[in-house]
Short mmCIF file of C-alpha atoms and ligand atoms in Angstrom, two decimals:
data_model
loop_
_atom_site.label_atom_id
_atom_site.label_comp_id
_atom_site.label_asym_id
_atom_site.label_seq_id
_atom_site.Cartn_x
_atom_site.Cartn_y
_atom_site.Cartn_z
CA MET A 250 -218.76 -134.15 -11.67
CA ASP A 251 -216.54 -132.46 -9.20
CA PHE A 252 -214.61 -134.62 -6.74
CA LYS A 253 -213.05 -133.01 -3.69
CA SER A 254 -212.13 -136.05 -1.63
CA LEU A 255 -210.92 -139.55 -2.41
CA CYS A 256 -210.10 -142.69 -0.43
CA VAL A 257 -207.61 -145.05 -2.10
CA ILE A 258 -207.70 -148.57 -0.66
CA GLY A 259 -204.39 -150.44 -0.95
CA MET A 260 -201.04 -148.63 -0.61
CA GLY A 261 -199.02 -150.89 -2.92
CA TYR A 262 -197.26 -150.37 -6.24
CA ILE A 263 -200.41 -148.85 -7.79
CA GLY A 264 -202.39 -147.37 -4.89
CA LEU A 265 -199.56 -145.34 -3.39
CA PRO A 266 -198.49 -143.64 -6.66
CA THR A 267 -202.14 -143.04 -7.57
CA ALA A 268 -202.99 -141.52 -4.18
CA SER A 269 -199.88 -139.31 -4.35
CA MET A 270 -200.75 -138.15 -7.85
CA PHE A 271 -204.34 -137.19 -6.96
CA ALA A 272 -203.22 -135.36 -3.82
CA SER A 273 -200.51 -133.45 -5.72
CA ASN A 274 -203.23 -132.36 -8.13
CA GLY A 275 -205.64 -130.82 -5.68
CA ILE A 276 -207.77 -133.67 -4.30
CA GLN A 277 -207.99 -134.42 -0.57
CA VAL A 278 -206.83 -138.03 -0.34
CA THR A 279 -206.81 -140.71 2.33
CA GLY A 280 -204.51 -143.58 1.47
CA MET A 281 -205.72 -146.65 3.32
CA ASP A 282 -204.03 -149.99 3.94
CA ILE A 283 -204.93 -152.77 6.35
CA ASN A 284 -201.22 -153.37 6.98
CA ALA A 285 -200.45 -151.19 10.02
CA GLY A 286 -196.69 -151.63 9.46
CA ILE A 287 -196.92 -150.01 6.02
CA ILE A 288 -199.01 -147.12 7.35
CA THR A 289 -196.60 -146.48 10.24
CA ARG A 290 -193.67 -146.39 7.81
CA LEU A 291 -195.50 -144.05 5.43
CA GLN A 292 -196.45 -141.75 8.31
CA ALA A 293 -192.74 -141.51 9.09
CA GLY A 294 -192.06 -140.62 5.44
CA ASP A 295 -190.43 -144.00 4.80
CA LEU A 296 -191.62 -145.70 1.60
CA HIS A 297 -191.90 -149.49 1.65
CA ILE A 298 -191.52 -149.76 -2.13
CA PHE A 299 -189.07 -148.37 -4.66
CA GLU A 300 -190.31 -146.72 -7.82
CA PRO A 301 -188.41 -143.93 -9.61
CA GLY A 302 -189.94 -140.51 -8.80
CA LEU A 303 -192.39 -141.87 -6.20
CA ARG A 304 -190.50 -140.62 -3.16
CA ASP A 305 -190.65 -137.01 -4.42
CA GLN A 306 -194.28 -137.22 -5.52
CA PHE A 307 -195.31 -138.72 -2.17
CA GLY A 308 -193.27 -136.10 -0.28
CA ASP A 309 -194.91 -133.25 -2.23
CA ALA A 310 -198.36 -134.71 -1.64
CA VAL A 311 -197.82 -135.02 2.12
CA LYS A 312 -196.31 -131.51 2.30
CA SER A 313 -199.37 -130.07 0.51
CA GLY A 314 -201.48 -131.37 3.44
CA ARG A 315 -203.75 -133.21 1.01
CA LEU A 316 -202.43 -136.76 1.52
CA LYS A 317 -203.05 -138.65 4.75
CA VAL A 318 -202.56 -142.35 5.32
CA SER A 319 -204.62 -144.53 7.61
CA THR A 320 -205.57 -148.10 8.44
CA LYS A 321 -209.25 -147.11 8.20
CA VAL A 322 -211.48 -146.31 5.24
CA CYS A 323 -212.81 -142.74 5.48
CA PRO A 324 -215.93 -141.20 3.95
CA ALA A 325 -215.11 -139.53 0.62
CA ASP A 326 -216.68 -138.44 -2.70
CA ALA A 327 -214.90 -141.29 -4.48
CA PHE A 328 -213.23 -144.59 -3.58
CA ILE A 329 -210.55 -146.40 -5.55
CA ILE A 330 -209.80 -150.06 -4.85
CA ALA A 331 -206.18 -150.93 -5.73
CA VAL A 332 -205.55 -154.16 -3.86
CA PRO A 333 -203.73 -157.28 -5.07
CA THR A 334 -205.57 -160.04 -6.92
CA PRO A 335 -203.18 -163.00 -6.72
CA PHE A 336 -204.11 -166.57 -7.54
CA TYR A 337 -204.62 -169.65 -5.43
CA GLU A 338 -202.39 -172.72 -5.78
CA ASP A 339 -204.74 -174.05 -8.47
CA LYS A 340 -204.45 -170.72 -10.40
CA ARG A 341 -208.00 -169.50 -9.64
CA ALA A 342 -208.21 -165.78 -8.93
CA ASP A 343 -208.04 -164.92 -5.24
CA LEU A 344 -210.49 -162.02 -4.90
CA ARG A 345 -210.53 -161.91 -1.09
CA ALA A 346 -208.80 -158.52 -0.93
CA VAL A 347 -211.25 -156.99 -3.43
CA VAL A 348 -214.21 -158.41 -1.52
CA SER A 349 -212.99 -157.13 1.83
CA ALA A 350 -212.10 -153.71 0.37
CA ALA A 351 -215.65 -153.46 -1.01
CA GLU A 352 -217.11 -154.51 2.34
CA SER A 353 -215.07 -151.84 4.10
CA ILE A 354 -216.60 -149.16 1.82
CA VAL A 355 -220.22 -150.20 2.47
CA PRO A 356 -220.69 -148.34 5.82
CA HIS A 357 -219.35 -145.12 4.26
CA LEU A 358 -221.14 -145.22 0.91
CA LYS A 359 -223.41 -142.23 0.25
CA PRO A 360 -225.68 -141.29 -2.66
CA GLY A 361 -223.66 -139.73 -5.49
CA ASN A 362 -220.38 -141.45 -4.51
CA LEU A 363 -218.18 -143.05 -7.14
CA VAL A 364 -216.43 -146.41 -6.62
CA ILE A 365 -213.67 -147.52 -8.99
CA LEU A 366 -211.99 -150.91 -9.08
CA GLU A 367 -208.43 -150.80 -10.47
CA SER A 368 -207.24 -154.29 -9.48
CA THR A 369 -206.87 -156.72 -12.37
CA SER A 370 -209.88 -159.05 -12.11
CA PRO A 371 -211.64 -161.83 -14.04
CA PRO A 372 -214.34 -160.73 -16.49
CA ARG A 373 -217.63 -159.71 -14.81
CA THR A 374 -216.09 -159.08 -11.36
CA THR A 375 -217.37 -155.48 -11.20
CA ALA A 376 -220.93 -156.32 -12.23
CA ASP A 377 -221.34 -159.72 -10.55
CA ILE A 378 -219.21 -159.48 -7.38
CA LEU A 379 -218.50 -155.84 -6.56
CA ALA A 380 -221.94 -154.34 -7.27
CA PRO A 381 -223.88 -156.80 -5.05
CA ILE A 382 -221.50 -156.21 -2.12
CA LEU A 383 -221.74 -152.42 -2.40
CA GLU A 384 -225.53 -152.63 -2.77
CA LYS A 385 -225.68 -154.07 0.76
CA SER A 386 -225.58 -150.35 1.65
CA GLY A 387 -229.16 -150.14 0.40
CA LEU A 388 -228.02 -148.00 -2.55
CA LYS A 389 -228.28 -149.18 -6.17
CA ALA A 390 -225.20 -149.28 -8.44
CA GLY A 391 -225.47 -146.94 -11.42
CA GLU A 392 -228.50 -145.21 -9.90
CA ASP A 393 -227.73 -144.11 -6.34
CA PHE A 394 -223.97 -144.45 -6.58
CA LEU A 395 -221.62 -144.77 -9.55
CA LEU A 396 -219.47 -147.80 -10.19
CA ALA A 397 -216.71 -148.39 -12.74
CA TYR A 398 -213.71 -150.54 -13.55
CA SER A 399 -210.54 -148.75 -14.62
CA PRO A 400 -207.49 -150.99 -14.94
CA GLU A 401 -204.07 -149.70 -14.12
CA ARG A 402 -201.80 -150.22 -17.13
CA VAL A 403 -198.55 -148.69 -15.93
CA LEU A 404 -195.16 -150.32 -16.31
CA PRO A 405 -193.19 -150.85 -13.09
CA GLY A 406 -190.10 -148.66 -13.34
CA LYS A 407 -192.07 -146.00 -15.27
CA ILE A 408 -195.19 -145.76 -13.12
CA MET A 409 -195.08 -142.03 -12.37
CA GLN A 410 -194.74 -141.11 -16.04
CA GLU A 411 -197.18 -143.68 -17.41
CA LEU A 412 -199.88 -142.86 -14.84
CA LYS A 413 -200.12 -139.42 -16.43
CA GLU A 414 -199.40 -140.20 -20.05
CA ASN A 415 -201.01 -143.57 -20.81
CA ALA A 416 -204.47 -143.85 -22.30
CA ARG A 417 -206.95 -144.72 -19.56
CA VAL A 418 -209.91 -147.07 -20.03
CA ILE A 419 -212.96 -146.53 -17.85
CA GLY A 420 -215.73 -149.08 -17.95
CA GLY A 421 -218.88 -148.09 -16.13
CA VAL A 422 -221.80 -150.23 -15.03
CA ASN A 423 -223.66 -147.52 -16.94
CA ARG A 424 -222.68 -144.45 -18.95
CA ALA A 425 -223.03 -142.03 -16.02
CA SER A 426 -220.55 -144.12 -14.02
CA ALA A 427 -217.98 -144.13 -16.84
CA GLU A 428 -218.36 -140.37 -17.27
CA ALA A 429 -217.90 -139.79 -13.54
CA GLY A 430 -214.70 -141.89 -13.70
CA ARG A 431 -213.46 -139.75 -16.56
CA ASP A 432 -214.08 -136.58 -14.54
CA LEU A 433 -212.08 -138.01 -11.64
CA TYR A 434 -209.03 -139.22 -13.60
CA ARG A 435 -208.94 -136.05 -15.72
CA THR A 436 -207.46 -134.51 -12.57
CA PHE A 437 -204.03 -135.68 -13.72
CA VAL A 438 -204.33 -138.00 -16.75
CA LYS A 439 -203.00 -136.37 -19.91
CA GLY A 440 -203.52 -139.41 -22.17
CA ASP A 441 -206.82 -140.26 -23.89
CA ILE A 442 -209.63 -141.44 -21.65
CA ILE A 443 -211.78 -144.06 -23.33
CA LEU A 444 -215.20 -144.90 -21.96
CA THR A 445 -216.79 -148.33 -22.25
CA ASP A 446 -218.67 -150.84 -20.09
CA ALA A 447 -217.13 -152.52 -17.04
CA THR A 448 -216.77 -156.04 -18.46
CA THR A 449 -215.12 -154.78 -21.66
CA ALA A 450 -212.61 -152.83 -19.57
CA GLU A 451 -211.87 -155.96 -17.50
CA MET A 452 -211.37 -157.99 -20.68
CA VAL A 453 -209.15 -155.30 -22.27
CA LYS A 454 -206.77 -155.41 -19.32
CA LEU A 455 -206.51 -159.20 -19.40
CA MET A 456 -206.05 -159.21 -23.19
CA GLU A 457 -203.16 -156.74 -22.96
CA ASN A 458 -201.16 -158.76 -20.47
CA THR A 459 -202.07 -162.09 -22.04
CA SER A 460 -200.91 -160.99 -25.47
CA ARG A 461 -197.59 -159.90 -23.98
CA ASP A 462 -197.24 -163.23 -22.20
CA ILE A 463 -197.85 -165.12 -25.44
CA ASN A 464 -195.36 -162.95 -27.31
CA ILE A 465 -192.69 -163.61 -24.69
CA ALA A 466 -193.53 -167.34 -24.80
CA ILE A 467 -192.86 -167.50 -28.53
CA ALA A 468 -189.55 -165.66 -28.01
CA ASN A 469 -188.61 -168.23 -25.35
CA GLU A 470 -189.62 -171.08 -27.62
CA PHE A 471 -187.55 -169.61 -30.47
CA ALA A 472 -184.57 -169.47 -28.08
CA ARG A 473 -185.02 -173.16 -27.25
CA LEU A 474 -185.10 -173.97 -30.98
CA ALA A 475 -182.05 -171.78 -31.65
CA GLN A 476 -180.19 -173.54 -28.86
CA GLN A 477 -180.95 -176.86 -30.55
CA PHE A 478 -179.88 -175.67 -34.02
CA ASP A 479 -176.76 -173.86 -32.78
CA VAL A 480 -178.09 -170.46 -33.83
CA ASP A 481 -177.51 -167.21 -31.92
CA ILE A 482 -181.10 -166.24 -31.07
CA TRP A 483 -180.22 -162.59 -30.53
CA GLU A 484 -178.78 -162.23 -34.01
CA ALA A 485 -181.74 -164.14 -35.48
CA ILE A 486 -184.29 -161.90 -33.68
CA ASN A 487 -182.51 -158.72 -34.77
CA ILE A 488 -182.68 -159.86 -38.37
CA ALA A 489 -186.30 -161.06 -38.17
CA ASN A 490 -187.35 -157.77 -36.58
CA LEU A 491 -186.17 -155.87 -39.65
CA HIS A 492 -189.35 -157.18 -41.28
CA PRO A 493 -191.88 -154.33 -41.10
CA ARG A 494 -194.59 -156.47 -39.50
CA VAL A 495 -192.52 -158.59 -37.10
CA ASN A 496 -191.61 -157.61 -33.55
CA ILE A 497 -190.26 -160.57 -31.58
CA LEU A 498 -189.71 -159.83 -27.88
CA ARG A 499 -186.75 -160.88 -25.74
CA PRO A 500 -186.30 -164.44 -24.57
CA GLY A 501 -185.11 -164.77 -21.00
CA ILE A 502 -185.35 -166.72 -17.79
CA GLY A 503 -189.16 -166.63 -17.74
CA VAL A 504 -191.98 -164.21 -16.98
CA GLY A 505 -192.54 -162.87 -13.50
CA GLY A 506 -194.17 -160.05 -11.63
CA HIS A 507 -197.60 -159.72 -10.22
CA CYS A 508 -199.29 -159.09 -13.57
CA ILE A 509 -198.26 -160.93 -16.69
CA SER A 510 -197.52 -164.21 -14.97
CA VAL A 511 -200.88 -164.10 -13.16
CA ASP A 512 -203.50 -162.40 -15.33
CA PRO A 513 -203.68 -164.92 -18.21
CA TRP A 514 -204.80 -167.54 -15.69
CA PHE A 515 -207.94 -165.45 -15.04
CA LEU A 516 -208.99 -166.11 -18.64
CA VAL A 517 -208.03 -169.79 -18.42
CA GLU A 518 -210.09 -170.09 -15.25
CA ALA A 519 -213.07 -168.30 -16.78
CA ALA A 520 -213.11 -170.38 -19.99
CA PRO A 521 -210.65 -173.31 -19.91
CA GLU A 522 -211.72 -174.86 -23.21
CA ALA A 523 -211.51 -171.59 -25.13
CA ALA A 524 -208.10 -170.60 -23.71
CA GLN A 525 -205.77 -173.41 -24.81
CA LEU A 526 -203.10 -171.18 -26.40
CA ILE A 527 -203.09 -168.93 -23.36
CA ARG A 528 -202.53 -171.89 -21.03
CA THR A 529 -199.72 -173.29 -23.19
CA ALA A 530 -197.92 -169.94 -23.29
CA ARG A 531 -198.07 -169.79 -19.49
CA GLN A 532 -196.58 -173.25 -19.27
CA VAL A 533 -193.75 -172.36 -21.69
CA ASN A 534 -192.85 -169.26 -19.67
CA ASP A 535 -193.14 -171.05 -16.34
CA GLY A 536 -190.87 -173.79 -17.70
CA GLN A 537 -188.12 -171.38 -18.69
CA PRO A 538 -186.20 -171.32 -15.35
CA GLU A 539 -185.86 -175.09 -15.50
CA PHE A 540 -184.72 -174.95 -19.14
CA ILE A 541 -182.07 -172.34 -18.29
CA SER A 542 -180.88 -174.23 -15.22
CA GLU A 543 -180.35 -177.30 -17.38
CA LEU A 544 -178.27 -175.21 -19.84
CA ILE A 545 -176.16 -173.95 -16.95
CA ARG A 546 -175.70 -177.45 -15.58
CA LYS A 547 -174.44 -178.66 -18.96
CA GLU A 548 -172.08 -175.69 -19.39
CA ALA A 549 -170.68 -176.22 -15.90
CA GLY A 550 -170.26 -179.96 -16.41
CA GLY A 551 -172.56 -180.63 -13.44
CA LEU A 552 -173.45 -178.44 -10.49
CA ALA A 553 -173.12 -180.77 -7.53
CA GLY A 554 -170.94 -179.14 -4.88
CA LYS A 555 -170.39 -175.97 -6.96
CA CYS A 556 -170.93 -172.45 -5.71
CA VAL A 557 -172.87 -169.99 -7.89
CA ALA A 558 -172.60 -166.20 -7.65
CA PHE A 559 -176.18 -165.44 -8.64
CA LEU A 560 -176.82 -161.86 -9.75
CA GLY A 561 -180.39 -160.58 -9.42
CA LEU A 562 -183.59 -161.81 -7.80
CA ALA A 563 -186.08 -159.15 -8.95
CA PHE A 564 -188.71 -160.11 -11.50
CA LYS A 565 -187.19 -157.75 -14.08
CA PRO A 566 -184.42 -155.14 -14.44
CA ASN A 567 -184.21 -152.06 -12.22
CA VAL A 568 -187.16 -152.81 -9.94
CA ASP A 569 -187.25 -154.05 -6.34
CA ASP A 570 -190.27 -156.30 -6.84
CA LEU A 571 -189.61 -159.99 -6.21
CA ARG A 572 -193.16 -161.27 -6.72
CA GLU A 573 -193.40 -164.37 -8.92
CA SER A 574 -189.77 -163.81 -9.87
CA PRO A 575 -188.37 -166.30 -12.40
CA ALA A 576 -184.91 -165.46 -11.03
CA ALA A 577 -185.87 -166.96 -7.68
CA ALA A 578 -187.23 -170.02 -9.50
CA LEU A 579 -183.94 -170.33 -11.41
CA ALA A 580 -181.90 -170.03 -8.19
CA ARG A 581 -183.97 -172.83 -6.64
CA ASN A 582 -183.55 -175.00 -9.74
CA LEU A 583 -179.76 -174.60 -9.52
CA GLN A 584 -179.90 -175.60 -5.88
CA GLY A 585 -181.99 -178.59 -6.89
CA GLN A 586 -179.07 -179.58 -9.15
CA GLY A 587 -176.78 -179.62 -6.13
CA ALA A 588 -175.30 -176.10 -6.35
CA THR A 589 -174.83 -173.70 -3.45
CA VAL A 590 -176.30 -170.37 -4.55
CA HIS A 591 -175.19 -167.02 -3.16
CA ALA A 592 -177.75 -164.56 -4.49
CA TYR A 593 -177.17 -160.82 -4.60
CA GLU A 594 -180.09 -158.47 -5.26
CA PRO A 595 -178.99 -154.82 -5.01
CA PHE A 596 -182.57 -153.47 -4.91
CA ARG A 597 -183.61 -155.72 -2.00
CA LYS A 598 -180.57 -156.56 0.06
CA ASP A 599 -182.78 -157.34 3.04
CA ALA A 600 -185.39 -159.48 1.28
CA GLU A 601 -186.03 -162.86 2.75
CA VAL A 602 -186.74 -165.16 -0.15
CA ALA A 603 -187.71 -168.63 1.00
CA ASN A 604 -184.92 -171.21 0.67
CA ILE A 605 -182.49 -168.83 -1.01
CA GLN A 606 -179.28 -167.71 0.62
CA GLN A 607 -178.89 -163.99 0.01
CA VAL A 608 -175.65 -162.06 0.43
CA ALA A 609 -175.41 -158.33 1.09
CA THR A 610 -172.71 -157.40 -1.41
CA LEU A 611 -171.49 -158.34 -4.85
CA ASP A 612 -168.08 -159.21 -3.44
CA ALA A 613 -169.64 -161.66 -0.98
CA ALA A 614 -171.39 -163.40 -3.88
CA LEU A 615 -168.18 -163.61 -5.91
CA ILE A 616 -165.70 -164.66 -3.27
CA ASP A 617 -166.33 -168.43 -3.23
CA ALA A 618 -167.93 -168.74 -6.64
CA ASP A 619 -167.15 -171.44 -9.19
CA LEU A 620 -169.42 -169.77 -11.72
CA ILE A 621 -171.30 -166.50 -12.14
CA VAL A 622 -174.91 -166.42 -13.36
CA LEU A 623 -176.43 -163.15 -14.51
CA ALA A 624 -180.20 -163.56 -13.98
CA VAL A 625 -181.48 -159.95 -14.08
CA ALA A 626 -180.12 -157.19 -16.33
CA HIS A 627 -180.09 -154.42 -13.70
CA ASP A 628 -178.13 -151.41 -15.01
CA GLN A 629 -175.56 -151.82 -12.26
CA PHE A 630 -174.86 -155.39 -13.41
CA LYS A 631 -174.76 -154.44 -17.08
CA THR A 632 -171.95 -151.98 -16.45
CA LEU A 633 -169.76 -154.33 -14.41
CA ASP A 634 -166.17 -154.40 -15.65
CA PRO A 635 -165.03 -158.01 -16.28
CA ILE A 636 -161.41 -157.06 -15.56
CA VAL A 637 -162.37 -155.86 -12.08
CA ILE A 638 -164.55 -158.95 -11.52
CA ARG A 639 -161.65 -161.21 -12.58
CA ARG A 640 -159.67 -159.99 -9.58
CA LYS A 641 -162.51 -160.71 -7.14
CA THR A 642 -163.31 -164.33 -7.96
CA ARG A 643 -161.85 -167.67 -8.84
CA ALA A 644 -164.90 -168.45 -11.02
CA GLU A 645 -164.07 -169.59 -14.52
CA LEU A 646 -167.50 -169.72 -16.12
CA VAL A 647 -169.87 -166.81 -16.67
CA PHE A 648 -173.45 -167.58 -17.77
CA ASP A 649 -175.38 -164.56 -19.04
CA ALA A 650 -179.02 -165.70 -19.12
CA VAL A 651 -180.35 -162.31 -20.26
CA ASN A 652 -178.00 -161.18 -23.03
CA ALA A 653 -176.65 -158.20 -21.13
CA TRP A 654 -172.89 -158.75 -21.23
CA ASP A 655 -170.34 -158.47 -24.04
CA LYS A 656 -168.98 -161.96 -24.67
CA THR A 657 -165.68 -160.72 -26.13
CA ALA A 658 -164.92 -158.50 -23.15
CA TRP A 659 -165.57 -161.27 -20.61
CA GLU A 660 -163.49 -163.73 -22.60
CA ALA A 661 -160.69 -161.19 -22.90
CA ALA A 662 -160.73 -160.91 -19.09
CA GLY A 663 -160.13 -164.65 -18.84
CA PHE A 664 -163.63 -166.10 -18.34
CA ARG A 665 -165.34 -168.86 -20.27
CA PHE A 666 -168.59 -167.27 -21.47
CA ALA A 667 -171.96 -168.86 -22.19
CA GLY A 668 -175.56 -167.69 -22.39
CA LEU A 669 -179.05 -168.48 -23.59
CA ALA A 670 -178.70 -169.41 -27.29
CA ARG A 671 -175.66 -167.19 -27.46
CA LYS A 672 -172.86 -167.62 -29.99
CA TYR A 673 -171.51 -164.10 -30.37
N1 LIG B 905 -190.01 -160.07 -20.20
C1 LIG B 905 -189.30 -160.91 -21.04
N2 LIG B 905 -189.09 -160.51 -22.32
C2 LIG B 905 -189.54 -159.31 -22.79
C3 LIG B 905 -190.26 -158.47 -21.94
C4 LIG B 905 -190.48 -158.88 -20.64
O1 LIG B 905 -188.88 -162.01 -20.67
O2 LIG B 905 -189.28 -159.01 -23.97
C5 LIG B 905 -190.27 -160.50 -18.81
C6 LIG B 905 -189.71 -159.54 -17.74
O3 LIG B 905 -188.37 -159.80 -17.46
C7 LIG B 905 -190.65 -159.81 -16.59
C8 LIG B 905 -191.98 -160.11 -17.28
O4 LIG B 905 -191.67 -160.46 -18.61
O5 LIG B 905 -190.26 -160.96 -15.86
C9 LIG B 905 -192.98 -158.98 -17.28
O6 LIG B 905 -192.31 -157.74 -17.48
P1 LIG B 905 -192.93 -156.55 -18.39
O7 LIG B 905 -191.96 -155.43 -18.36
O8 LIG B 905 -193.31 -157.07 -19.72
O9 LIG B 905 -194.29 -156.19 -17.70
P2 LIG B 905 -194.74 -155.81 -16.19
O10 LIG B 905 -195.27 -157.05 -15.55
O11 LIG B 905 -193.71 -155.04 -15.48
O12 LIG B 905 -195.96 -154.81 -16.52
C10 LIG B 905 -197.04 -155.28 -17.31
C11 LIG B 905 -197.32 -154.23 -18.39
N3 LIG B 905 -198.26 -154.75 -19.38
C12 LIG B 905 -197.98 -154.74 -20.71
O13 LIG B 905 -196.95 -154.29 -21.17
C13 LIG B 905 -199.04 -155.27 -21.63
C14 LIG B 905 -197.89 -152.97 -17.73
O14 LIG B 905 -198.30 -152.03 -18.73
C15 LIG B 905 -199.11 -153.35 -16.86
O15 LIG B 905 -199.65 -152.20 -16.20
C16 LIG B 905 -198.61 -154.32 -15.79
O16 LIG B 905 -198.15 -155.49 -16.46
C17 LIG B 905 -199.78 -154.63 -14.87
O17 LIG B 905 -199.79 -154.07 -13.76
O18 LIG B 905 -200.69 -155.35 -15.26
#
């Protein structure tokens, strides 16, 4: 099939790069978002998110005249839904944005159109929730219009590259829908395109992120054991990973972001009895900020009345995304232990994180500090020179929660150094 126009609903971390990529590759694209503030900023050429390479790609797309942004859905040959699917307090999937995106397509849906859902969703969402909403148009899914699920699988920080290069799964409500999806994404996808049914594609996406969550959980549990047995976990993992069939991931302060810390719950919700391991892994990772804060408290000999220079609030290194960030949870845990936390996040100096006192510069974080906690291994933190830092703070203790700093160098500069299961 030949697609000339596309409407992408949701201008977030996935929708905006995807819309820019299609427009740069010849398709007439409307990027739609219900948030008028985001659209006004984009119209002024001001991106509300940071992702390497996105600014240029978006700029090229706008310059080509093929990318427009709007608060309204427009008629098009194809529609992509890329809206958030968070969870409610009780961890059930919150599909309100998907439902309202689908409803906003209904008045524009024409015979021969293709609708693709990209948002991570519980199994059967496309067939059981999306199709009935779109069929309110009077058209039948798979017959009058085409409907598929194609999960985004790109890694924040590498989105522009992975959008093109990763294998793409397209699950249609029937074969014709999957094939139409393939024709659309072939516009820019260089990786393999694998066709399957919609529910399999939904399950594949959840399995990918769940297996990563479980692998990080076992790394975190190993770190807790190493801490107990006075073993350096980083040395132990390096040695274990020399085994040809072992690949232990990195322990840390927990698992955050909008994907891995959320998606496994969709499987737990769908089949609680069958998903015991998945639930336990979630609990281990969610418990990690508290475990680390307890380690810090012990190292500091108590935190009451102490001031912490807290480096990093993003959910992982070199991104500006603070959603579900374990760093924010750790900062709050330290405050709960009586510490005053001065948090510095270079990628989001203006972010307003509830109940966390942010400072605008590194120096402001260091000035009154009794201890320094490295929570996120941003490149600009990794390369800090301990000799320079020594001159800017009276802090004596440095706690590296993410194994990013050289213990010897910090000790040589006059700091007492500790970390997660760290001996060397
Ligand atoms: N983390 C660790 N240890 C590790 C790796 C990661 O503690 O060894 C932590 C990170 O610090 C972060 C969290 O896990 O808090 C998740 O980070 P990530 O880099 O593993 O993944 P995301 O959430 O940025 O992106 C994931 C990716 N999925 C997989 O790798 C299976 C990406 O491909 C998906 O597109 C994305 O979720 C998504 O949107 O679903």
